Amino acid sequence: MSLARGERDVSKTTDLVIAGGGIAGLTVALAAAERGLSSVVIDEPRPGAASRAAAGMLAPSVEGLPPSVRPLALEAREYFPRFLAELQAKADFDVAVALNRNGILEVASTEEDLTRLRDRTRDDAVLLDQRGLAELEPALATHMGAVLHPKDGSVDNIALMSMLDLAASRQRLIRRISDSVASIELSGGRHVAWTGEGTRHEGRMIVLASGAWGSAIPGLPRNLPVRPLRGQLLLLDQLPLTHVAYVAGGYLVPRGTTLLVGATSEEAGFKNGVTGEGQMELLGIAQRAIPELASARVIEHWAGLRPVTPDALPILGRDPGVPGLIYACGFSRNGILLAPWAASQLAALVAGEDASDLAPFAASRFAPNAALK
Ligand SMILES: Cc1cc2nc3c(=O)[nH]c(=O)nc-3n(C[C@H](O)[C@H](O)[C@H](O)COP(=O)(O)OP(=O)(O)OC[C@H]3O[C@@H](n4cnc5c(N)ncnc54)[C@H](O)[C@@H]3O)c2cc1C
C-alpha cells in the first residue's frame, strides 16, 4: 500500500469499518461489540439524515409489508423492549427511552373506509365501531370506526438516537470518526475506506450504512437503487390522543405532551428544506382528523430523507460477489422499526452465528447496475 502525501493510515485490526452513523450504523456497531468485534464508525452528519427526523412508529401491521417480510417485521417489533432495556444498560443512563405500546389505530372516516378496513382485519387486530372508537379516543369520536393493531406503537426516536450515541461512546470496541467516506476499495481481498480528509481505514469487513446516500460512494460493486424521499413533519403543542393514529392522508403520533403530524412524501432529491405547502398539507391532515387542532400551535417543522428502495425493503447482508462488504441500508419507511433487529442479525452473521434468513432483503434482488427508480 502506498499513500499520497498528506494521507494517513490509521488502520489497526478493526473488524468492521462502518460508513454512516445513523440508527443502522450505530446499532450494527453495538451489536458487533456484544460479540467482541471492533468497529470504526465513520459518519459525516448531513442535513436530512433520517434517524432523528423520523416519526418513530413501530407499525409492521399497518405498513403493507409483503407476506415474506411480515413475520420478520413482527419479530423486529417484539425485539424492541429487550433492545431498549439492554441499550439503557449499555449507556448506563437512568432515563428510559419512551416506548408507546398502546397499539396503532387505522381510522375510518367513511363507511367505505370502514368496510375496507373490516375486510383487511386479521391476526390480532380489533375492529372498533364508532362508539368503541369514541370510548378509546374521544377526540376521534366523529369518525366511523377504526381497526386497532394492539401490539404496534411508537418509540421516541430522538431519545433513542441520543441513547445510541451514549452507548457507543461508552463502548471501548467502537471508535467514532466525524468525516465522510469518500471512496471504498474492495480489490485484492482488502477492504478499505478512504475519508474526505484522506485517512485510510482498513477492516475485515466494510458495512454500508449511509442512509439515503447509500448508492453514492465510489468503489461499490453495484449501483444500489437507494434514493432520497423527503418527508416533512410538524410538532403541535396539543395532545388529544394516547394512540398513534393513521388518518386520512397521514398519521398522528403522541410524543410526550405534544403531537407529531406526518408526513409528506416528496421527490426532491437531496434538498431537505421545509415548505409552506408541506406545512399546509400537514395542518390539513391534523385538522380533518381532529378539528380542535385548528387552535394548536406549531412548535417545530422539519424534514428528513427516507432512504428508499424500489420495493421499500432494506438491503441487508453480504454482497453476493464481495463477501467482505455488508449492506445495512435502504431502510425506506421502516428503519426505526427494522434497524435494531437487522443489526442483531447482521452481527450474528459476521460473527458466524445463526441468524434469521435475510433472503427477502438480499442485494441480489436488484440487477447489478439497476437504474434508480
Ligand atoms: C419524515 C420521516 C418519517 C419517518 N418515520 C418513520 C417511522 O415512523 N418508523 C420507522 O420505522 N421509520 C421511519 N422513517 C424511516 C427511518 O427514519 C429510516 O429508515 C432510518 O432512519 C434510516 O436510518 P439510516 O441509519 O439508514 O440512515 P440515516 O439516519 O440517514 O443515517 C445515515 C448517516 O450516514 C451519514 N452519511 C451518509 N453518507 C455518508 C458518507 N459518505 N460518509 C460518512 N457518513 C455518511 C449521514 O449523514 C447520516 O448521519 C421515517 C423517515 C422520515 C424521513
Tab-separated table of C-alpha atoms and ligand atoms in Angstrom:
chain	number	residue	atom	x	y	z
A	1	MET	CA	0.000	0.000	0.000
A	2	SER	CA	1.387	3.420	-0.869
A	3	LEU	CA	-0.099	6.615	0.473
A	4	ALA	CA	-0.035	10.010	-1.188
A	5	ARG	CA	1.412	12.953	0.759
A	6	GLY	CA	-0.961	14.174	3.443
A	7	GLU	CA	-2.727	10.829	3.650
A	8	ARG	CA	-2.647	8.865	6.892
A	9	ASP	CA	-3.051	5.175	7.536
A	10	VAL	CA	-4.913	4.756	10.823
A	11	SER	CA	-5.998	1.154	10.362
A	12	LYS	CA	-5.112	-1.297	13.109
A	13	THR	CA	-7.037	-4.525	13.352
A	14	THR	CA	-10.587	-3.271	13.038
A	15	ASP	CA	-13.230	-5.882	12.342
A	16	LEU	CA	-15.826	-3.542	10.826
A	17	VAL	CA	-15.414	-0.206	9.096
A	18	ILE	CA	-18.927	1.256	9.104
A	19	ALA	CA	-19.894	4.038	6.691
A	20	GLY	CA	-22.676	6.027	8.371
A	21	GLY	CA	-23.663	6.609	11.997
A	22	GLY	CA	-27.465	6.777	11.910
A	23	ILE	CA	-29.601	4.115	13.573
A	24	ALA	CA	-28.304	1.493	11.115
A	25	GLY	CA	-24.586	2.158	11.652
A	26	LEU	CA	-24.732	2.580	15.438
A	27	THR	CA	-26.903	-0.481	16.080
A	28	VAL	CA	-24.589	-2.640	13.942
A	29	ALA	CA	-21.525	-1.341	15.846
A	30	LEU	CA	-23.146	-2.046	19.229
A	31	ALA	CA	-24.448	-5.484	18.244
A	32	ALA	CA	-20.990	-6.373	16.860
A	33	ALA	CA	-19.331	-5.174	20.088
A	34	GLU	CA	-21.568	-7.554	22.064
A	35	ARG	CA	-19.834	-10.331	20.152
A	36	GLY	CA	-16.364	-8.931	20.815
A	37	LEU	CA	-15.972	-7.340	17.360
A	38	SER	CA	-14.415	-3.888	16.978
A	39	SER	CA	-15.763	-1.130	14.730
A	40	VAL	CA	-14.766	2.212	13.327
A	41	VAL	CA	-17.913	4.225	12.592
A	42	ILE	CA	-17.248	6.997	10.078
A	43	ASP	CA	-20.103	9.473	9.977
A	44	GLU	CA	-20.450	12.871	8.421
A	45	PRO	CA	-23.649	14.450	9.773
A	46	ARG	CA	-25.702	15.561	6.756
A	47	PRO	CA	-28.902	17.648	6.586
A	48	GLY	CA	-31.720	15.195	6.018
A	49	ALA	CA	-30.230	12.253	7.947
A	50	ALA	CA	-33.367	10.243	8.672
A	51	SER	CA	-32.996	8.654	12.081
A	52	ARG	CA	-33.612	11.754	14.188
A	53	ALA	CA	-36.120	13.154	11.684
A	54	ALA	CA	-38.473	10.152	11.750
A	55	ALA	CA	-41.832	9.759	13.473
A	56	GLY	CA	-40.676	6.641	15.328
A	57	MET	CA	-43.675	4.446	14.593
A	58	LEU	CA	-43.330	0.695	15.062
A	59	ALA	CA	-46.032	-0.247	12.601
A	60	PRO	CA	-45.448	-3.657	10.989
A	61	SER	CA	-49.215	-4.371	10.952
A	62	VAL	CA	-50.094	-1.202	9.075
A	63	GLU	CA	-47.278	-0.704	6.618
A	64	GLY	CA	-48.485	-3.150	3.952
A	65	LEU	CA	-45.364	-5.324	4.015
A	66	PRO	CA	-45.227	-8.400	1.734
A	67	PRO	CA	-46.079	-11.782	3.345
A	68	SER	CA	-42.436	-12.950	3.200
A	69	VAL	CA	-41.350	-9.976	5.304
A	70	ARG	CA	-44.257	-9.525	7.718
A	71	PRO	CA	-43.142	-12.200	10.229
A	72	LEU	CA	-39.650	-10.655	10.301
A	73	ALA	CA	-41.101	-7.176	10.862
A	74	LEU	CA	-43.240	-8.546	13.717
A	75	GLU	CA	-40.062	-10.121	15.140
A	76	ALA	CA	-38.405	-6.683	14.881
A	77	ARG	CA	-41.294	-5.092	16.809
A	78	GLU	CA	-41.188	-7.758	19.520
A	79	TYR	CA	-37.425	-7.283	19.847
A	80	PHE	CA	-37.849	-3.604	20.811
A	81	PRO	CA	-38.484	-3.785	24.589
A	82	ARG	CA	-35.452	-6.040	25.141
A	83	PHE	CA	-33.324	-3.953	22.785
A	84	LEU	CA	-34.197	-0.751	24.687
A	85	ALA	CA	-33.566	-2.318	28.098
A	86	GLU	CA	-30.164	-3.637	27.007
A	87	LEU	CA	-29.291	-0.329	25.353
A	88	GLN	CA	-30.119	1.594	28.509
A	89	ALA	CA	-27.826	-0.719	30.480
A	90	LYS	CA	-25.014	-0.212	27.936
A	91	ALA	CA	-25.483	3.564	28.033
A	92	ASP	CA	-25.563	3.393	31.855
A	93	PHE	CA	-28.250	6.052	31.864
A	94	ASP	CA	-31.189	6.181	34.240
A	95	VAL	CA	-33.851	7.744	31.981
A	96	ALA	CA	-35.614	5.229	29.710
A	97	VAL	CA	-36.446	5.893	26.048
A	98	ALA	CA	-40.235	6.300	25.756
A	99	LEU	CA	-41.908	3.294	24.112
A	100	ASN	CA	-45.638	3.512	23.341
A	101	ARG	CA	-47.188	0.043	23.068
A	102	ASN	CA	-50.816	1.161	23.267
A	103	GLY	CA	-51.411	-0.045	19.715
A	104	ILE	CA	-51.958	1.791	16.431
A	105	LEU	CA	-55.383	2.819	15.151
A	106	GLU	CA	-56.260	2.837	11.457
A	107	VAL	CA	-59.142	5.280	11.459
A	108	ALA	CA	-62.094	5.118	9.029
A	109	SER	CA	-63.593	8.478	8.029
A	110	THR	CA	-66.357	6.978	5.852
A	111	GLU	CA	-68.490	3.801	5.701
A	112	GLU	CA	-66.431	2.681	2.675
A	113	ASP	CA	-63.209	3.103	4.675
A	114	LEU	CA	-64.683	1.017	7.477
A	115	THR	CA	-65.720	-1.749	5.067
A	116	ARG	CA	-62.246	-1.738	3.538
A	117	LEU	CA	-60.632	-1.946	6.973
A	118	ARG	CA	-63.054	-4.700	8.041
A	119	ASP	CA	-62.035	-6.771	5.011
A	120	ARG	CA	-58.378	-6.344	5.905
A	121	THR	CA	-58.719	-7.083	9.624
A	122	ARG	CA	-56.650	-10.124	10.557
A	123	ASP	CA	-54.419	-11.675	13.209
A	124	ASP	CA	-54.805	-9.874	16.489
A	125	ALA	CA	-56.403	-6.701	15.051
A	126	VAL	CA	-59.642	-5.485	16.672
A	127	LEU	CA	-62.427	-3.794	14.728
A	128	LEU	CA	-63.970	-0.831	16.571
A	129	ASP	CA	-67.297	0.736	15.651
A	130	GLN	CA	-67.922	4.463	16.121
A	131	ARG	CA	-68.811	4.017	19.778
A	132	GLY	CA	-65.845	1.799	20.515
A	133	LEU	CA	-63.512	4.310	18.907
A	134	ALA	CA	-65.075	7.230	20.799
A	135	GLU	CA	-64.612	5.375	24.090
A	136	LEU	CA	-60.975	4.679	23.319
A	137	GLU	CA	-60.114	8.068	21.809
A	138	PRO	CA	-62.809	10.720	22.433
A	139	ALA	CA	-61.020	13.168	20.110
A	140	LEU	CA	-61.778	10.818	17.177
A	141	ALA	CA	-65.497	10.454	18.035
A	142	THR	CA	-66.703	11.886	14.716
A	143	HIS	CA	-65.048	9.073	12.725
A	144	MET	CA	-66.916	5.935	11.640
A	145	GLY	CA	-64.681	3.471	13.462
A	146	ALA	CA	-61.183	2.026	13.335
A	147	VAL	CA	-59.023	-1.051	13.412
A	148	LEU	CA	-56.756	-1.315	16.437
A	149	HIS	CA	-53.452	-3.139	15.963
A	150	PRO	CA	-52.848	-3.733	19.657
A	151	LYS	CA	-49.137	-4.528	19.618
A	152	ASP	CA	-47.891	-1.790	17.282
A	153	GLY	CA	-46.827	1.556	18.696
A	154	SER	CA	-44.013	4.062	18.593
A	155	VAL	CA	-40.686	4.953	20.124
A	156	ASP	CA	-39.179	8.378	20.773
A	157	ASN	CA	-36.523	8.064	18.079
A	158	ILE	CA	-34.727	11.278	19.093
A	159	ALA	CA	-34.206	9.945	22.619
A	160	LEU	CA	-33.264	6.595	21.090
A	161	MET	CA	-30.555	8.195	18.924
A	162	SER	CA	-29.164	10.043	21.967
A	163	MET	CA	-29.078	6.754	23.900
A	164	LEU	CA	-27.302	5.037	20.976
A	165	ASP	CA	-24.747	7.872	20.888
A	166	LEU	CA	-24.107	7.491	24.599
A	167	ALA	CA	-23.881	3.698	24.497
A	168	ALA	CA	-21.462	3.830	21.536
A	169	SER	CA	-19.283	6.407	23.292
A	170	ARG	CA	-19.051	4.098	26.363
A	171	GLN	CA	-18.088	1.035	24.311
A	172	ARG	CA	-14.290	0.654	24.004
A	173	LEU	CA	-14.631	-1.560	20.907
A	174	ILE	CA	-16.239	1.317	18.970
A	175	ARG	CA	-14.248	4.227	17.592
A	176	ARG	CA	-16.167	7.098	16.033
A	177	ILE	CA	-14.830	9.432	13.402
A	178	SER	CA	-16.507	12.572	12.146
A	179	ASP	CA	-15.618	12.596	8.451
A	180	SER	CA	-17.082	11.475	5.142
A	181	VAL	CA	-16.343	8.161	3.478
A	182	ALA	CA	-15.105	9.442	0.128
A	183	SER	CA	-14.495	6.063	-1.519
A	184	ILE	CA	-14.057	2.403	-0.767
A	185	GLU	CA	-11.600	-0.123	-2.189
A	186	LEU	CA	-12.579	-3.750	-2.336
A	187	SER	CA	-9.919	-5.275	-4.549
A	188	GLY	CA	-7.272	-7.881	-3.752
A	189	GLY	CA	-9.106	-9.121	-0.633
A	190	ARG	CA	-8.610	-5.724	1.055
A	191	HIS	CA	-11.487	-3.716	2.449
A	192	VAL	CA	-10.542	-0.084	2.759
A	193	ALA	CA	-12.490	3.126	3.304
A	194	TRP	CA	-10.849	6.434	2.394
A	195	THR	CA	-12.191	9.521	4.111
A	196	GLY	CA	-12.638	13.035	2.756
A	197	GLU	CA	-9.729	14.135	4.975
A	198	GLY	CA	-7.507	11.487	3.404
A	199	THR	CA	-7.336	8.888	6.151
A	200	ARG	CA	-7.345	5.209	5.304
A	201	HIS	CA	-9.299	2.676	7.346
A	202	GLU	CA	-8.893	-0.995	6.646
A	203	GLY	CA	-11.221	-3.568	8.149
A	204	ARG	CA	-12.004	-7.239	7.852
A	205	MET	CA	-15.338	-6.035	6.549
A	206	ILE	CA	-16.975	-2.823	5.380
A	207	VAL	CA	-20.556	-2.069	6.371
A	208	LEU	CA	-22.549	0.313	4.211
A	209	ALA	CA	-24.982	2.176	6.479
A	210	SER	CA	-25.084	5.563	4.818
A	211	GLY	CA	-28.850	6.083	4.543
A	212	ALA	CA	-30.178	7.967	1.527
A	213	TRP	CA	-26.597	8.437	0.338
A	214	GLY	CA	-26.091	4.650	0.165
A	215	SER	CA	-25.594	4.463	-3.562
A	216	ALA	CA	-23.234	7.397	-3.893
A	217	ILE	CA	-19.905	6.088	-2.567
A	218	PRO	CA	-17.381	5.389	-5.357
A	219	GLY	CA	-15.989	1.848	-5.324
A	220	LEU	CA	-19.221	-0.032	-4.640
A	221	PRO	CA	-19.505	-3.168	-6.802
A	222	ARG	CA	-23.134	-2.455	-7.701
A	223	ASN	CA	-25.302	0.536	-8.308
A	224	LEU	CA	-27.648	0.301	-5.337
A	225	PRO	CA	-31.123	1.592	-6.139
A	226	VAL	CA	-31.438	3.716	-2.977
A	227	ARG	CA	-32.835	7.219	-3.385
A	228	PRO	CA	-33.938	10.025	-1.039
A	229	LEU	CA	-37.672	10.565	-0.469
A	230	ARG	CA	-38.287	13.696	1.544
A	231	GLY	CA	-40.769	13.675	4.408
A	232	GLN	CA	-41.880	16.745	6.357
A	233	LEU	CA	-43.297	16.550	9.881
A	234	LEU	CA	-44.941	19.003	12.260
A	235	LEU	CA	-44.929	19.056	16.037
A	236	LEU	CA	-48.068	20.558	17.646
A	237	ASP	CA	-48.453	21.734	21.229
A	238	GLN	CA	-51.613	19.721	21.976
A	239	LEU	CA	-52.017	16.088	22.912
A	240	PRO	CA	-55.555	14.880	22.157
A	241	LEU	CA	-54.593	11.166	21.708
A	242	THR	CA	-52.914	8.322	23.548
A	243	HIS	CA	-52.678	6.036	20.493
A	244	VAL	CA	-50.792	6.501	17.248
A	245	ALA	CA	-53.496	7.038	14.600
A	246	TYR	CA	-53.345	6.562	10.836
A	247	VAL	CA	-55.881	9.048	9.492
A	248	ALA	CA	-56.820	10.246	6.000
A	249	GLY	CA	-53.626	11.391	4.241
A	250	GLY	CA	-51.180	10.827	7.102
A	251	TYR	CA	-50.679	9.935	10.749
A	252	LEU	CA	-50.709	11.417	14.246
A	253	VAL	CA	-48.170	10.292	16.833
A	254	PRO	CA	-48.323	11.269	20.535
A	255	ARG	CA	-44.894	12.275	21.824
A	256	GLY	CA	-44.591	13.421	25.425
A	257	THR	CA	-47.068	16.284	25.793
A	258	THR	CA	-47.054	17.054	22.063
A	259	LEU	CA	-48.403	15.566	18.819
A	260	LEU	CA	-46.406	14.729	15.688
A	261	VAL	CA	-48.205	15.066	12.362
A	262	GLY	CA	-46.761	13.322	9.340
A	263	ALA	CA	-45.743	13.093	6.724
A	264	THR	CA	-45.268	14.350	3.204
A	265	SER	CA	-43.649	12.112	0.554
A	266	GLU	CA	-41.751	14.245	-1.940
A	267	GLU	CA	-39.285	13.573	-4.729
A	268	ALA	CA	-36.945	16.488	-4.022
A	269	GLY	CA	-33.543	14.879	-4.470
A	270	PHE	CA	-31.224	15.720	-1.590
A	271	LYS	CA	-32.973	19.064	-0.885
A	272	ASN	CA	-34.020	18.877	2.723
A	273	GLY	CA	-35.807	22.197	3.293
A	274	VAL	CA	-39.327	22.532	4.640
A	275	THR	CA	-42.030	24.291	2.582
A	276	GLY	CA	-45.186	26.311	3.251
A	277	GLU	CA	-47.054	23.834	1.057
A	278	GLY	CA	-45.810	20.974	3.244
A	279	GLN	CA	-46.951	22.770	6.392
A	280	MET	CA	-50.420	23.411	4.892
A	281	GLU	CA	-50.747	19.754	3.881
A	282	LEU	CA	-49.852	18.561	7.390
A	283	LEU	CA	-52.148	21.061	9.151
A	284	GLY	CA	-54.943	19.877	6.838
A	285	ILE	CA	-54.346	16.232	7.827
A	286	ALA	CA	-54.392	17.134	11.539
A	287	GLN	CA	-57.492	19.340	11.394
A	288	ARG	CA	-59.554	16.998	9.222
A	289	ALA	CA	-58.845	14.226	11.716
A	290	ILE	CA	-59.405	16.346	14.863
A	291	PRO	CA	-60.988	19.764	14.137
A	292	GLU	CA	-59.972	21.097	17.605
A	293	LEU	CA	-56.349	21.002	16.413
A	294	ALA	CA	-57.105	24.223	14.486
A	295	SER	CA	-56.140	26.032	17.700
A	296	ALA	CA	-52.846	24.143	18.140
A	297	ARG	CA	-49.526	25.950	17.877
A	298	VAL	CA	-46.803	24.624	15.569
A	299	ILE	CA	-43.771	24.067	17.806
A	300	GLU	CA	-41.480	22.687	15.120
A	301	HIS	CA	-41.499	21.812	11.427
A	302	TRP	CA	-38.719	19.719	9.902
A	303	ALA	CA	-37.863	17.346	7.081
A	304	GLY	CA	-35.782	14.224	6.567
A	305	LEU	CA	-34.740	11.980	3.697
A	306	ARG	CA	-36.041	8.410	3.738
A	307	PRO	CA	-33.526	6.049	2.113
A	308	VAL	CA	-35.926	4.230	-0.215
A	309	THR	CA	-35.508	1.221	-2.481
A	310	PRO	CA	-37.858	0.283	-5.365
A	311	ASP	CA	-39.669	-2.330	-3.215
A	312	ALA	CA	-39.432	-0.251	0.009
A	313	LEU	CA	-37.482	-3.034	1.738
A	314	PRO	CA	-33.989	-2.656	3.164
A	315	ILE	CA	-30.836	-4.132	1.658
A	316	LEU	CA	-29.237	-6.426	4.245
A	317	GLY	CA	-26.428	-8.961	4.236
A	318	ARG	CA	-23.297	-9.704	2.262
A	319	ASP	CA	-22.704	-8.513	-1.266
A	320	PRO	CA	-23.051	-11.641	-3.459
A	321	GLY	CA	-19.656	-11.054	-5.132
A	322	VAL	CA	-17.734	-9.355	-2.293
A	323	PRO	CA	-18.473	-11.190	0.983
A	324	GLY	CA	-16.499	-8.629	2.992
A	325	LEU	CA	-18.978	-5.907	2.053
A	326	ILE	CA	-22.088	-5.896	4.257
A	327	TYR	CA	-25.193	-3.896	3.452
A	328	ALA	CA	-27.294	-2.252	6.183
A	329	CYS	CA	-29.071	0.329	4.078
A	330	GLY	CA	-32.203	1.223	2.109
A	331	PHE	CA	-34.407	1.031	5.208
A	332	SER	CA	-37.045	3.127	3.442
A	333	ARG	CA	-40.089	3.946	5.652
A	334	ASN	CA	-39.413	1.425	8.414
A	335	GLY	CA	-35.824	1.898	9.511
A	336	ILE	CA	-36.604	2.751	13.123
A	337	LEU	CA	-38.637	-0.443	13.396
A	338	LEU	CA	-36.247	-2.684	11.466
A	339	ALA	CA	-32.694	-1.426	12.053
A	340	PRO	CA	-32.118	-2.680	15.648
A	341	TRP	CA	-33.369	-6.158	14.721
A	342	ALA	CA	-31.430	-6.106	11.419
A	343	ALA	CA	-28.261	-5.105	13.297
A	344	SER	CA	-28.546	-8.075	15.635
A	345	GLN	CA	-28.971	-10.410	12.632
A	346	LEU	CA	-26.053	-8.849	10.743
A	347	ALA	CA	-23.777	-9.021	13.784
A	348	ALA	CA	-24.680	-12.703	14.207
A	349	LEU	CA	-23.927	-13.251	10.508
A	350	VAL	CA	-20.470	-11.651	10.631
A	351	ALA	CA	-19.673	-13.464	13.895
A	352	GLY	CA	-20.530	-16.788	12.216
A	353	GLU	CA	-23.582	-17.415	14.423
A	354	ASP	CA	-27.093	-18.440	13.385
A	355	ALA	CA	-29.122	-15.542	12.003
A	356	SER	CA	-32.622	-15.159	10.573
A	357	ASP	CA	-32.966	-15.771	6.866
A	358	LEU	CA	-32.265	-12.388	5.292
A	359	ALA	CA	-33.072	-13.590	1.728
A	360	PRO	CA	-36.007	-11.155	1.219
A	361	PHE	CA	-33.509	-8.336	1.766
A	362	ALA	CA	-30.628	-9.627	-0.388
A	363	ALA	CA	-28.811	-7.132	-2.616
A	364	SER	CA	-29.044	-9.705	-5.426
A	365	ARG	CA	-32.758	-8.928	-5.878
A	366	PHE	CA	-31.601	-5.886	-7.833
A	367	ALA	CA	-29.686	-6.120	-11.098
A	368	PRO	CA	-26.009	-5.217	-10.506
A	369	ASN	CA	-26.496	-1.887	-12.218
A	370	ALA	CA	-30.185	-1.290	-11.580
A	371	ALA	CA	-31.318	2.162	-12.558
A	372	LEU	CA	-32.534	4.418	-9.762
A	373	LYS	CA	-36.336	4.461	-9.930
B	1	LIG	C1	-40.220	12.032	7.823
B	1	LIG	C2	-39.798	10.615	8.105
B	1	LIG	C3	-40.622	9.823	8.889
B	1	LIG	C4	-40.227	8.502	9.178
B	1	LIG	N1	-40.989	7.780	10.015
B	1	LIG	C5	-40.615	6.505	10.352
B	1	LIG	C6	-41.374	5.765	11.279
B	1	LIG	O1	-42.367	6.248	11.800
B	1	LIG	N2	-40.964	4.496	11.575
B	1	LIG	C7	-39.872	3.929	11.014
B	1	LIG	O2	-39.561	2.765	11.304
B	1	LIG	N3	-39.108	4.631	10.126
B	1	LIG	C8	-39.456	5.898	9.791
B	1	LIG	N4	-38.730	6.635	8.900
B	1	LIG	C9	-37.603	5.968	8.201
B	1	LIG	C10	-36.351	5.909	9.064
B	1	LIG	O3	-36.123	7.169	9.617
B	1	LIG	C11	-35.153	5.486	8.192
B	1	LIG	O4	-35.443	4.294	7.501
B	1	LIG	C12	-33.923	5.237	9.061
B	1	LIG	O5	-33.724	6.297	9.966
B	1	LIG	C13	-32.681	5.066	8.191
B	1	LIG	O6	-31.562	5.001	9.039
B	1	LIG	P1	-30.092	5.015	8.438
B	1	LIG	O7	-29.155	4.887	9.576
B	1	LIG	O8	-30.027	4.015	7.339
B	1	LIG	O9	-29.966	6.435	7.736
B	1	LIG	P2	-29.660	7.876	8.375
B	1	LIG	O10	-30.357	8.072	9.650
B	1	LIG	O11	-29.942	8.860	7.295
B	1	LIG	O12	-28.116	7.803	8.678
B	1	LIG	C14	-27.148	7.778	7.671
B	1	LIG	C15	-25.929	8.504	8.195
B	1	LIG	O13	-24.848	8.324	7.277
B	1	LIG	C16	-24.240	9.584	7.038
B	1	LIG	N5	-23.576	9.515	5.740
B	1	LIG	C17	-24.120	9.430	4.519
B	1	LIG	N6	-23.186	9.309	3.573
B	1	LIG	C18	-22.002	9.308	4.226
B	1	LIG	C19	-20.661	9.198	3.805
B	1	LIG	N7	-20.326	9.074	2.514
B	1	LIG	N8	-19.690	9.251	4.739
B	1	LIG	C20	-19.990	9.364	6.069
B	1	LIG	N9	-21.250	9.472	6.528
B	1	LIG	C21	-22.242	9.430	5.615
B	1	LIG	C22	-25.400	10.562	7.105
B	1	LIG	O14	-25.002	11.888	7.309
B	1	LIG	C23	-26.170	10.005	8.299
B	1	LIG	O15	-25.624	10.501	9.504
B	1	LIG	C24	-39.036	7.970	8.628
B	1	LIG	C25	-38.210	8.786	7.862
B	1	LIG	C26	-38.583	10.093	7.610
B	1	LIG	C27	-37.661	10.964	6.810
